[in-house]
GROMACS .gro file of C-alpha atoms in nm:
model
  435
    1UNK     CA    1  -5.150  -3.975   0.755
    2UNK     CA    2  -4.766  -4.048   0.723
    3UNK     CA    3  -4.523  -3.735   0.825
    4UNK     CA    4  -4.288  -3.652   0.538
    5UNK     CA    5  -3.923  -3.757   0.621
    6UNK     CA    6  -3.628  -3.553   0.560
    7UNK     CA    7  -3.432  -3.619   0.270
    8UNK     CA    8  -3.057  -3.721   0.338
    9UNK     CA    9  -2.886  -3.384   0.242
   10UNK     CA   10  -3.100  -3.214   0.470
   11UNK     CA   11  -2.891  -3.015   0.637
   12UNK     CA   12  -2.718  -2.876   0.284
   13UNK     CA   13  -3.053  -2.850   0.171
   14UNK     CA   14  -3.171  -2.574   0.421
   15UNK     CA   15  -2.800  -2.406   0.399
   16UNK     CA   16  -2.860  -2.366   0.051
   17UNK     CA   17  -3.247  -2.246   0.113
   18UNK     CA   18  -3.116  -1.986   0.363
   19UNK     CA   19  -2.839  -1.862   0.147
   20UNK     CA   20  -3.098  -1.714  -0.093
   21UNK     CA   21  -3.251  -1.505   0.141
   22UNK     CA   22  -3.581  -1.467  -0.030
   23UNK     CA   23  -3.806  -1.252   0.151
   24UNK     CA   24  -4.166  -1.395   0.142
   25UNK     CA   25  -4.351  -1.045   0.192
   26UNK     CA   26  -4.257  -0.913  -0.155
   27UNK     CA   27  -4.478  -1.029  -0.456
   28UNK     CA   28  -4.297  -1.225  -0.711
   29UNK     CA   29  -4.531  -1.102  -1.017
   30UNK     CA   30  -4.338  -1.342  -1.229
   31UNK     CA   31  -4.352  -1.596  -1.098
   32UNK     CA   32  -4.743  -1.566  -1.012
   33UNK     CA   33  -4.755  -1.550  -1.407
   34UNK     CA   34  -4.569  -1.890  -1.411
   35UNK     CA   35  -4.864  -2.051  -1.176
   36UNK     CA   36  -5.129  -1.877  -1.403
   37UNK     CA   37  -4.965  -2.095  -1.691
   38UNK     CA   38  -4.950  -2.426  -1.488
   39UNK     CA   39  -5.325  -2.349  -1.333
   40UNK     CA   40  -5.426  -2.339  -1.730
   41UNK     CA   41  -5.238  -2.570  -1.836
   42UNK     CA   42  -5.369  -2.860  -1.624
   43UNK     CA   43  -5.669  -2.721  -1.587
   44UNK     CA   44  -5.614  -2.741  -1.168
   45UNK     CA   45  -5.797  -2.414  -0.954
   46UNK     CA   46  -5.434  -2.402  -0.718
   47UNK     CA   47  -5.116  -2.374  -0.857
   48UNK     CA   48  -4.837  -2.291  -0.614
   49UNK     CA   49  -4.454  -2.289  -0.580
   50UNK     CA   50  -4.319  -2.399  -0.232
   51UNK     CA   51  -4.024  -2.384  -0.015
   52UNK     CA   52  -4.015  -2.617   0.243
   53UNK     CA   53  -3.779  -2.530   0.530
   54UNK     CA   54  -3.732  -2.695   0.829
   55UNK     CA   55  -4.082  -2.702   1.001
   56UNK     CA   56  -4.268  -2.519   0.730
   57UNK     CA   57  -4.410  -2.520   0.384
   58UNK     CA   58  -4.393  -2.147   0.245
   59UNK     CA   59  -4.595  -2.016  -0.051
   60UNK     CA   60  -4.355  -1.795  -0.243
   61UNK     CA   61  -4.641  -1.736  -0.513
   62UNK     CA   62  -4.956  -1.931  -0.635
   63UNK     CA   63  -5.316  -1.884  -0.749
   64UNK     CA   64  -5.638  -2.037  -0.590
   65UNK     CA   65  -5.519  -2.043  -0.284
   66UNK     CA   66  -5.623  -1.697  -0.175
   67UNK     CA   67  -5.397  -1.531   0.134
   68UNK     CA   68  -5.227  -1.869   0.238
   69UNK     CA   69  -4.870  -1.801   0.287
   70UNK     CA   70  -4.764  -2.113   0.499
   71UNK     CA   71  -4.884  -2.427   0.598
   72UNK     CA   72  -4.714  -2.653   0.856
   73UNK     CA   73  -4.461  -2.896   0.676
   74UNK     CA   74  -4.597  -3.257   0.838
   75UNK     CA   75  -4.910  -3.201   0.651
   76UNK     CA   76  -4.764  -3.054   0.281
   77UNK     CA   77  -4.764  -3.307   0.013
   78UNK     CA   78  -4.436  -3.099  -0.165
   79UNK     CA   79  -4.267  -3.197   0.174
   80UNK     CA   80  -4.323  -3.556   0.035
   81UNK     CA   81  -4.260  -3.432  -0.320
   82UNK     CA   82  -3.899  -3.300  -0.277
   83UNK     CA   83  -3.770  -3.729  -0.194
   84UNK     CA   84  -3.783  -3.768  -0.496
   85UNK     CA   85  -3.650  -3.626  -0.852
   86UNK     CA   86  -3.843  -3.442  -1.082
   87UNK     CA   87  -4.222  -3.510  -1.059
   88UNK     CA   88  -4.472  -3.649  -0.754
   89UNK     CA   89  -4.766  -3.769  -0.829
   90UNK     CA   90  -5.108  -3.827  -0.635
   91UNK     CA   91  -5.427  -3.957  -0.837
   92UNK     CA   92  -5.635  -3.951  -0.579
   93UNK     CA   93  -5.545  -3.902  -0.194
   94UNK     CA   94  -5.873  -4.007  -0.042
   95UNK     CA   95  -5.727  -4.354  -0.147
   96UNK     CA   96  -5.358  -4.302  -0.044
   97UNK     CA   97  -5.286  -4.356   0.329
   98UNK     CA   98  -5.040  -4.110   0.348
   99UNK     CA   99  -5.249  -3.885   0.282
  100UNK     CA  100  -5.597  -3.977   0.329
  101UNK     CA  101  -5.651  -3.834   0.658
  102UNK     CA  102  -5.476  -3.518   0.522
  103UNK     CA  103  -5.627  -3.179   0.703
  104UNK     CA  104  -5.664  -3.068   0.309
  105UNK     CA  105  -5.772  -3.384   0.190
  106UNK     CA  106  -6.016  -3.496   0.448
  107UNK     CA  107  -6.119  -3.125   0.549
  108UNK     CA  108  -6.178  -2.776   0.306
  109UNK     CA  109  -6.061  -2.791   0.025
  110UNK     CA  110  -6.084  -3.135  -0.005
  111UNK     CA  111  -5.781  -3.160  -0.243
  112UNK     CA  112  -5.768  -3.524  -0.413
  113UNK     CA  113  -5.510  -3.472  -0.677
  114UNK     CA  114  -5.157  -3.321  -0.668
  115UNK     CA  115  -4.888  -3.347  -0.910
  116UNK     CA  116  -4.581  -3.171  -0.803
  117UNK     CA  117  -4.239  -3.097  -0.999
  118UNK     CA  118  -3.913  -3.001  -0.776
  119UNK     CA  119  -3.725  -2.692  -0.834
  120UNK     CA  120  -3.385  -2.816  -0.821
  121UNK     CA  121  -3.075  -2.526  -0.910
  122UNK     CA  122  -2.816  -2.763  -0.836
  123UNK     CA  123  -2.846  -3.176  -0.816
  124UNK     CA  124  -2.969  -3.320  -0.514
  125UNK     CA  125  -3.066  -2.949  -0.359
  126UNK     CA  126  -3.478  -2.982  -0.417
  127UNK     CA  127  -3.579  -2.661  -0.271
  128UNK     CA  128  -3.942  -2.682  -0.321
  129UNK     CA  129  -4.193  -2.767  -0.610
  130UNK     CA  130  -4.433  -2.599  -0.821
  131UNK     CA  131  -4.726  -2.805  -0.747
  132UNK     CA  132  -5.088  -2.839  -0.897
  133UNK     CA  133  -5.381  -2.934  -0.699
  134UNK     CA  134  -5.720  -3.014  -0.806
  135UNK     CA  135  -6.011  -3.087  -0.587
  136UNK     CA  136  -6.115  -3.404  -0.841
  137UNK     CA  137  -5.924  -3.700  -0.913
  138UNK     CA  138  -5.704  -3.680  -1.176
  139UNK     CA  139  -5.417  -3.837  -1.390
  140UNK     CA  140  -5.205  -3.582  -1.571
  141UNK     CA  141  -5.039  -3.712  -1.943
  142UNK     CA  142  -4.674  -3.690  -2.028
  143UNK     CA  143  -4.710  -3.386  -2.255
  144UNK     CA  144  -4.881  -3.215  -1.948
  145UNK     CA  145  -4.580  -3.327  -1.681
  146UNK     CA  146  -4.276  -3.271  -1.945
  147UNK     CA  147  -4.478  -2.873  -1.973
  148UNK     CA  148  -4.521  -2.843  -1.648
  149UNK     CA  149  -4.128  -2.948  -1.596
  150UNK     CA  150  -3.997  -2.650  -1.825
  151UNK     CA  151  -4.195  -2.405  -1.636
  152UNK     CA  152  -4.075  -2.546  -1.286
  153UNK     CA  153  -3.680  -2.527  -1.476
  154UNK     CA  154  -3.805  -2.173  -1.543
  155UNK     CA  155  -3.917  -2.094  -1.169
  156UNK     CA  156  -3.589  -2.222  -1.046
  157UNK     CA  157  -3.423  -1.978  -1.273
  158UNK     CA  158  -3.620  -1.674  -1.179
  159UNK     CA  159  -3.553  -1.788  -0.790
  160UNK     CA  160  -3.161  -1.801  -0.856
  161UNK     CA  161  -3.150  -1.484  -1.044
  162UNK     CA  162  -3.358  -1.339  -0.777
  163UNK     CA  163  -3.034  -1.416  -0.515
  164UNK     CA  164  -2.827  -1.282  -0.793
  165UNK     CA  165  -2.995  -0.992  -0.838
  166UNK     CA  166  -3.019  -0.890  -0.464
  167UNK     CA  167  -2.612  -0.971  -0.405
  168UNK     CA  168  -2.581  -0.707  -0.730
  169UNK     CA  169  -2.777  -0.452  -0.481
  170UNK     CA  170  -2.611  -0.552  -0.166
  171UNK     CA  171  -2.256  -0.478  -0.376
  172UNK     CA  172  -2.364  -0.203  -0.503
  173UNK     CA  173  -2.456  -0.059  -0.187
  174UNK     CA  174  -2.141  -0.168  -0.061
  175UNK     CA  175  -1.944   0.006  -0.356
  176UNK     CA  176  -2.148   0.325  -0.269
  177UNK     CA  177  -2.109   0.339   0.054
  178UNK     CA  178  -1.710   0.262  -0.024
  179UNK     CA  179  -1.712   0.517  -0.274
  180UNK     CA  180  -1.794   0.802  -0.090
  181UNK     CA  181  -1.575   0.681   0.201
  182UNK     CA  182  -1.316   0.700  -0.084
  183UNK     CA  183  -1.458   1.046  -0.193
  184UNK     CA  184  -1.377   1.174   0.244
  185UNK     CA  185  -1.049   1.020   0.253
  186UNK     CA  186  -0.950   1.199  -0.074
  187UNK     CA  187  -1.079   1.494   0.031
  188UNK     CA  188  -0.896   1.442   0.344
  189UNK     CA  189  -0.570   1.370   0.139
  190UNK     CA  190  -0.665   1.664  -0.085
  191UNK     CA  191  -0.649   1.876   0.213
  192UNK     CA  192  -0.337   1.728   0.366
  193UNK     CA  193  -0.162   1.784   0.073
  194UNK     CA  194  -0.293   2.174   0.052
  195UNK     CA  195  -0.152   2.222   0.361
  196UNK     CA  196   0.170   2.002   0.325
  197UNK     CA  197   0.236   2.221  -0.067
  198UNK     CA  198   0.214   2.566   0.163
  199UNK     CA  199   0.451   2.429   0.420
  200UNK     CA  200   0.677   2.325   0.159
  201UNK     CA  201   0.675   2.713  -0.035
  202UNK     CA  202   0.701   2.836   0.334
  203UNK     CA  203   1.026   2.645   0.431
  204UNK     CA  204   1.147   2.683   0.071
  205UNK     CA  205   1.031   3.076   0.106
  206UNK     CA  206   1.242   3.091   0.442
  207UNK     CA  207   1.537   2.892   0.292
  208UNK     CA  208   1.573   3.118   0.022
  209UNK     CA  209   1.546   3.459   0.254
  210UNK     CA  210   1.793   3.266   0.486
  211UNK     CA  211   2.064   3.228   0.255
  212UNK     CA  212   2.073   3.534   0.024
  213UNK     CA  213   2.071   3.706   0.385
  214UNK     CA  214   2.394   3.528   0.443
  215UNK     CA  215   2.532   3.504   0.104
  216UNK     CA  216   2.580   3.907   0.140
  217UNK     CA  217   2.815   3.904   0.487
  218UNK     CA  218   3.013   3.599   0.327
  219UNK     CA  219   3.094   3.747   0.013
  220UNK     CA  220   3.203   4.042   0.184
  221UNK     CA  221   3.448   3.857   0.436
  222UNK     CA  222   3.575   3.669   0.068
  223UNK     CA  223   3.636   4.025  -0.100
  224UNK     CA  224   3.823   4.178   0.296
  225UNK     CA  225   4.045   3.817   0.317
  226UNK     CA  226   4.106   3.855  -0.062
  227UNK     CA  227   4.289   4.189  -0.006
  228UNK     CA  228   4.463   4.080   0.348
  229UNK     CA  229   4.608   3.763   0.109
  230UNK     CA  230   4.753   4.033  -0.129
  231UNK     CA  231   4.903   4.257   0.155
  232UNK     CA  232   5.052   3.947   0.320
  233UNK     CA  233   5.220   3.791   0.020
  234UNK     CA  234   5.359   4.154  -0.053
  235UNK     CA  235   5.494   4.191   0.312
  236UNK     CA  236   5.703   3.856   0.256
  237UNK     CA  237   5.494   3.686   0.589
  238UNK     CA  238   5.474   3.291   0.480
  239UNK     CA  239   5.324   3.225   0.823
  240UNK     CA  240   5.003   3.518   0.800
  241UNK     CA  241   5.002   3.416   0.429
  242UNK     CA  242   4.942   3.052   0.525
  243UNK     CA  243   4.649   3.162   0.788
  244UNK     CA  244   4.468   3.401   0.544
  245UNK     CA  245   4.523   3.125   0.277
  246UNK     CA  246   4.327   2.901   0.504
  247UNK     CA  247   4.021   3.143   0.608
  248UNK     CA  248   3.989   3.202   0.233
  249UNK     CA  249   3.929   2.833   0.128
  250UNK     CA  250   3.713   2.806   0.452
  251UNK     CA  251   3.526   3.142   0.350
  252UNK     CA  252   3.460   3.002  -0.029
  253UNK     CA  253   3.367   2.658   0.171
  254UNK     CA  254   3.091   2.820   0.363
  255UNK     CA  255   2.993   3.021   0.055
  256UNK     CA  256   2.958   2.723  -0.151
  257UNK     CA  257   2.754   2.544   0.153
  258UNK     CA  258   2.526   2.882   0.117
  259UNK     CA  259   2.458   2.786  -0.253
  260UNK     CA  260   2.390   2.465  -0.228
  261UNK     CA  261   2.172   2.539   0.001
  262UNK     CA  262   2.000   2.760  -0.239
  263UNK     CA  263   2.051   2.452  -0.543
  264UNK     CA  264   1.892   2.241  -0.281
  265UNK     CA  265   1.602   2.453  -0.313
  266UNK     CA  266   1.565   2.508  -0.631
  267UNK     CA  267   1.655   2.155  -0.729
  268UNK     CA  268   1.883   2.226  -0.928
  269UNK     CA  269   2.159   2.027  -0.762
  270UNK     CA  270   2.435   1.838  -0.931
  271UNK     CA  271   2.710   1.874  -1.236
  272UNK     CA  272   2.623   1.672  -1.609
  273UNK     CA  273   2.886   1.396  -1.577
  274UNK     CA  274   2.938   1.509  -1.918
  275UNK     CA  275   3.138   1.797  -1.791
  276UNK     CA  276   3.364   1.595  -1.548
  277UNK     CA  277   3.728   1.569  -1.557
  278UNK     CA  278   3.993   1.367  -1.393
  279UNK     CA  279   4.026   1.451  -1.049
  280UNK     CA  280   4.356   1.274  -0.777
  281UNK     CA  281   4.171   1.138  -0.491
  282UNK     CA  282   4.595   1.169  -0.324
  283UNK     CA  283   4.616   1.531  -0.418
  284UNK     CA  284   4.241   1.593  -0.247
  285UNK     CA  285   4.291   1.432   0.005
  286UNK     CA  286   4.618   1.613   0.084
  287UNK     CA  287   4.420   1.945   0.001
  288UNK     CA  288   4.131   1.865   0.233
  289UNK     CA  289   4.381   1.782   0.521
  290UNK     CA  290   4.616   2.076   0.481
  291UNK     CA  291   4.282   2.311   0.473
  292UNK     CA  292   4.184   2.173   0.879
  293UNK     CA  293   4.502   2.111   0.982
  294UNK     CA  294   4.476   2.470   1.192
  295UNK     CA  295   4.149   2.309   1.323
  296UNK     CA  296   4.215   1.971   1.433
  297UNK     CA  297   4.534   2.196   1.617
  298UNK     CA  298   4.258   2.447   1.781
  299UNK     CA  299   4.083   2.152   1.890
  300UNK     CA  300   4.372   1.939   2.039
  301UNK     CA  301   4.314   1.661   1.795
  302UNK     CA  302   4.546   1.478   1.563
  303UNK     CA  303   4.521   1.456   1.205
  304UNK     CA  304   4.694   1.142   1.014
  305UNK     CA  305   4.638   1.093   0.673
  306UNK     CA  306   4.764   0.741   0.479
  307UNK     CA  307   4.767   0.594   0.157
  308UNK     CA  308   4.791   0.914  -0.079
  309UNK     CA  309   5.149   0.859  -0.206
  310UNK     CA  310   5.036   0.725  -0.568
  311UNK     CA  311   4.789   0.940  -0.798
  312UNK     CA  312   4.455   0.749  -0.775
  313UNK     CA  313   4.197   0.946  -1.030
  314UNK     CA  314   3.868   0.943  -1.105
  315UNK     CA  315   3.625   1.144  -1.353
  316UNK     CA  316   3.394   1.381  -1.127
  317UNK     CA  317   3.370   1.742  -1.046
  318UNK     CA  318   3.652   1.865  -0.820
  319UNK     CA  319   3.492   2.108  -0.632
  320UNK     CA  320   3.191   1.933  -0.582
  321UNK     CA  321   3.411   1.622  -0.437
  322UNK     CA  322   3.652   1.866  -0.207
  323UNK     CA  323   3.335   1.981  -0.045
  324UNK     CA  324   3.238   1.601   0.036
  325UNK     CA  325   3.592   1.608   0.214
  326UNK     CA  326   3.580   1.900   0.365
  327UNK     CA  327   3.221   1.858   0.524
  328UNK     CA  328   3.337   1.434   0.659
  329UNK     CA  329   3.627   1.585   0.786
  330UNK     CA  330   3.448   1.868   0.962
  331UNK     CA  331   3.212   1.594   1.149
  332UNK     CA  332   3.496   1.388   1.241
  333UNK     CA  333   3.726   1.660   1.431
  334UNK     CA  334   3.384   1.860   1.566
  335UNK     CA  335   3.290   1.533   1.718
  336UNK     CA  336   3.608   1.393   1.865
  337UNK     CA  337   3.731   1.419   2.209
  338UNK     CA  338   4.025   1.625   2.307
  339UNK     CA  339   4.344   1.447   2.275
  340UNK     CA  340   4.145   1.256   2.013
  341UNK     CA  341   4.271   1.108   1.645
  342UNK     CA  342   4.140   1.163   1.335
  343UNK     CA  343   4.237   0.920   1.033
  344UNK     CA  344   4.174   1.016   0.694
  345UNK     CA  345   4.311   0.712   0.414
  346UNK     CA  346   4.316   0.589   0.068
  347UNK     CA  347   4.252   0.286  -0.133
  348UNK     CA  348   4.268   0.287  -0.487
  349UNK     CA  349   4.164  -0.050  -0.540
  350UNK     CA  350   4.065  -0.237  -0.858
  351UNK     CA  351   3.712  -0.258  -0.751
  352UNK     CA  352   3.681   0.076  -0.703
  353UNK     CA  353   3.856   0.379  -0.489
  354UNK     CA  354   3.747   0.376  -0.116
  355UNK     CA  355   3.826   0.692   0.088
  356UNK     CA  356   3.781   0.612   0.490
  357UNK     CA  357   3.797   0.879   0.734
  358UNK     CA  358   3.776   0.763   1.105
  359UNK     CA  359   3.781   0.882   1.416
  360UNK     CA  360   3.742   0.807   1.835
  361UNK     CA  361   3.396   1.001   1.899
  362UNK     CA  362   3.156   0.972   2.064
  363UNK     CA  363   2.990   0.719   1.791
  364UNK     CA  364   2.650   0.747   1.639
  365UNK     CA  365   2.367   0.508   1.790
  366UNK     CA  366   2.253   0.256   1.583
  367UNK     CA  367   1.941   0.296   1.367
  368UNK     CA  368   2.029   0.672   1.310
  369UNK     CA  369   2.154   0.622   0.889
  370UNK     CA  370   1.806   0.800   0.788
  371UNK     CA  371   1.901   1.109   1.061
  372UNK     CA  372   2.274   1.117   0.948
  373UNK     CA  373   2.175   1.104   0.583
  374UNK     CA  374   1.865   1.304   0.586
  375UNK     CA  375   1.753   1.687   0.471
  376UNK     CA  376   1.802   1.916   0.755
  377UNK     CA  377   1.830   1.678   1.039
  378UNK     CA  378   2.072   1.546   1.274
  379UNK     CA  379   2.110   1.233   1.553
  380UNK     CA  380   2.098   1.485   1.842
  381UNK     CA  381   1.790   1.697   1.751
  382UNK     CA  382   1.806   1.796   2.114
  383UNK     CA  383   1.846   2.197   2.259
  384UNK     CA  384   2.098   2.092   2.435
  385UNK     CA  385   2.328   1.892   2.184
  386UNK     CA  386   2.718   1.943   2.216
  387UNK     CA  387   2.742   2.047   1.852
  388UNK     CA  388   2.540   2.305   1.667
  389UNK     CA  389   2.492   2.207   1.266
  390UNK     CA  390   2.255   2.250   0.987
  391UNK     CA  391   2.154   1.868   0.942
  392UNK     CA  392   2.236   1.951   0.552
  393UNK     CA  393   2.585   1.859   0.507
  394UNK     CA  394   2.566   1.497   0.524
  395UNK     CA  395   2.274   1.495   0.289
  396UNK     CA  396   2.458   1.695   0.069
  397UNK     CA  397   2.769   1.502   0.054
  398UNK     CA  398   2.508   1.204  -0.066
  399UNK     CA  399   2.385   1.383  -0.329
  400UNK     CA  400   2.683   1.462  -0.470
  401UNK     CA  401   2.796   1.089  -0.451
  402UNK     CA  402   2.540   0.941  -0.640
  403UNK     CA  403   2.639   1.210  -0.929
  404UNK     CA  404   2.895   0.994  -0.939
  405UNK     CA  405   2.758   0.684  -0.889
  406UNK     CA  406   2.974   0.646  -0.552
  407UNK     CA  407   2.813   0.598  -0.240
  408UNK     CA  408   2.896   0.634   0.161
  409UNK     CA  409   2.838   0.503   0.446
  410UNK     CA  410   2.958   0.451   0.780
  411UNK     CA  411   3.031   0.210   1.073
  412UNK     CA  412   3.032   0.325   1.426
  413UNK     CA  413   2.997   0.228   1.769
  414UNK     CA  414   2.917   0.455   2.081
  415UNK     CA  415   3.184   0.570   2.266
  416UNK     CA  416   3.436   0.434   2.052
  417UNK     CA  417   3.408   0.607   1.731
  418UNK     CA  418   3.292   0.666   1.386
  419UNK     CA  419   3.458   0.516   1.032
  420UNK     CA  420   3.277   0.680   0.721
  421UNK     CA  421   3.349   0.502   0.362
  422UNK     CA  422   3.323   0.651   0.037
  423UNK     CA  423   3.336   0.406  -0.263
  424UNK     CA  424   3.404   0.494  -0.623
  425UNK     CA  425   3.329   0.293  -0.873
  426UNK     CA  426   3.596   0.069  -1.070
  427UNK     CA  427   3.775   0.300  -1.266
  428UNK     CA  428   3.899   0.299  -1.638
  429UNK     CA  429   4.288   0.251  -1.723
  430UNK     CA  430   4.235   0.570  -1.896
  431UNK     CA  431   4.097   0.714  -1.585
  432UNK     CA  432   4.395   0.563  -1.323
  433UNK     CA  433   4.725   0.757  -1.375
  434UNK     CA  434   5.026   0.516  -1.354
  435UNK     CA  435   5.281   0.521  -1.014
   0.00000   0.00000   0.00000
């Protein structure tokens, strides 16, 4: 008896064999159909289709050969039958010596005639065969062979769809079992976002009490300044004019602050550029610095202001833009040393007005822009910072830039100090009054 050798490709061969994963327990009803056809057809008692793996010969289905499920693969004449391409033939092993001495041939059954076809999915990968044996010599004609190829072509089929059809179940396992991870993290989400909408009425709840709570007291020190005003222009005293003048901008200032705050929380933030008009960035500025003059005094620092001697205009809402002012200029002299300079400039260039305001702080560290610009938060979030604030002005002030598409920013260094820009955009010739 000769040993089967292994075909060259053996080793893609078995990769190939293994990658289809088909489990030998199950019955393949089909496919025992497909041996009932080849049995008739050739008129052989065994039909069986074979996978020959690396030491064995595995019966994936078959009639005639009762419970056999595996034979070893040195003794399997489809071993021999997958070296070559489509069809092995034996007429009669008893006078073959390859397989003469067979354990089948020479022993029970006593096969003496085989006639095998490969099953073959892609070329060169010969799996297996569906093989006919009959315990009689016998020669099979062409008719018989090309038949029993079609049903072998149909085996192969069945085996790939087989793989197919278990990778469909395998994904759609995998799809269920991602689906209802995707059904807890939404629920998860759903409940985040529950709890994230209350927090959100809650602080908007608290907003609201907090500044129609304030808005009362304020309007009431407007109406009491309002009347001092009156008595001190009557009573001819420029200097307690000039004071009361000031703590009345600074009152309607902080009342304005108290409804934004309350815009900010109904979102309802922000003037229709349809209803701008032309507003001097020189006369603002001049406003602005006249208005915290008496502060930057209180404080012991110096106020200089440059580069307002021409009218430089732009379309925007004047109030709106005095509060951006007032609240850069506010920063700049709360956070300045004693004996410190504040520097508050203008230029109207042709790419676009730029108002800088600059002082020697105490800087901002770097990375903070998200903290200086954000909703109700600050760079020193600390109990013990050196200046108490809201953490809304700065975020304010950005909002009411990109109304009109004009941005800020700011450049600063710790310990040294703290420039803020504020860019316009190019302006008009009918927006830019002439020197």
């Amino acid at each position: 008896m000769m040993k089967p050798p292994a075909p060259a490709n053996e080793a893609e061969r078995l990769a190939y064999l293994h990658r289809l994963g088909l489990d030998l327990s199950l019955t393949f009803e089909e496919i025992d159909g497909l041996c009932d056809v080849a049995s008739s057809l050739t008129g052989a008692p065994v039909a069986l289709v074979t996978l020959i793996d690396e030491t064995e010969q595995n019966i994936l289905a078959g009639v005639g050969l009762g419970d056999v499920k595996q034979t070893s693969r040195d003794v399997s004449f489809c071993a021999h039958a997958i070296m070559h391409s489509e069809q092995f033939e034996v007429n009669d092993a008893r006078a073959d010596p390859r397989f003469a001495d067979n354990p089948f041939v020479a022993g029970a059954p006593g096969f003496r005639s085989y006639l095998g076809t490969v099953l073959e999915p892609e070329d060169e990968i010969r799996l297996g065969t569906l093989c006919v044996l009959d315990t009689e010599a016998k020669t099979y004609s062409d008719d018989v062979k090309a038949d029993l190829s079609k049903i072998a072509k149909a085996i192969t089929a069945l085996i790939v769809s087989y793989r197919e059809k278990m990778d469909l179940i395998d994904y759609s396992k995998e799809l269920a079992m991602r689906n209802s991870e995707m059904a807890a993290l939404t629920d998860t989400l759903r409940s985040s976002m529950e709890k994230l909408v209350a927090a959100e009425n809650t602080k908007n709840e608290f907003v609201s009490i907090v500044s129609h709570e304030l808005r009362t007291p304020l309007t009431s020190i407007k109406g009491a300044l309002s009347l001092m005003r009156n008595d001190a222009q009557q009573a001819g005293s420029s200097k307690t004019q000039r004071l009361i003048e000031i703590a009345c901008q600074n009152s309607e200032r902080l009342l304005s602050l108290v409804d934004d705050i309350l815009k900010l929380q109904k979102n309802e933030f922000g003037t229709p550029q349809s209803s701008y008009g032309p507003v001097d960035l020189s006369e603002l500025i001049e406003t602005s610095a006249e208005a915290y003059r008496s502060y930057a005094a209180d404080r012991n620092v110096t106020l200089k202001v440059s580069g307002t001697g021409p009218s430089c205009v732009v379309s925007g809402d004047k109030a709106q833009l005095d509060r951006v002012l007032a609240n850069v200029l506010s920063n700049a002299f709360k956070f300045s040393k004693r004996g410190g300079h504040v520097e508050i400039s203008l230029n109207c260039a042709k790419d676009g007005p730029q108002i800088a305001v600059k002082d020697d702080g105490v800087g901002i560290p770097e990375g903070s822009k998200e903290k200086v610009f954000g909703l109700f938060s600050q760079v020193d979030g600390s109990d013990t910072r050196s200046q108490s604030g809201t953490g809304l002005g700065m975020h304010i002030c950005k909002q009411i830039l990109t109304q009109h598409n004009a941005s800020i920013d700011y450049e600063s260094e710790l310990g040294v100090g703290t420039e803020f820009t504020i860019r316009f955009p190019a302006t008009g010739p009918q927006d830019t009054a002439s020197e």
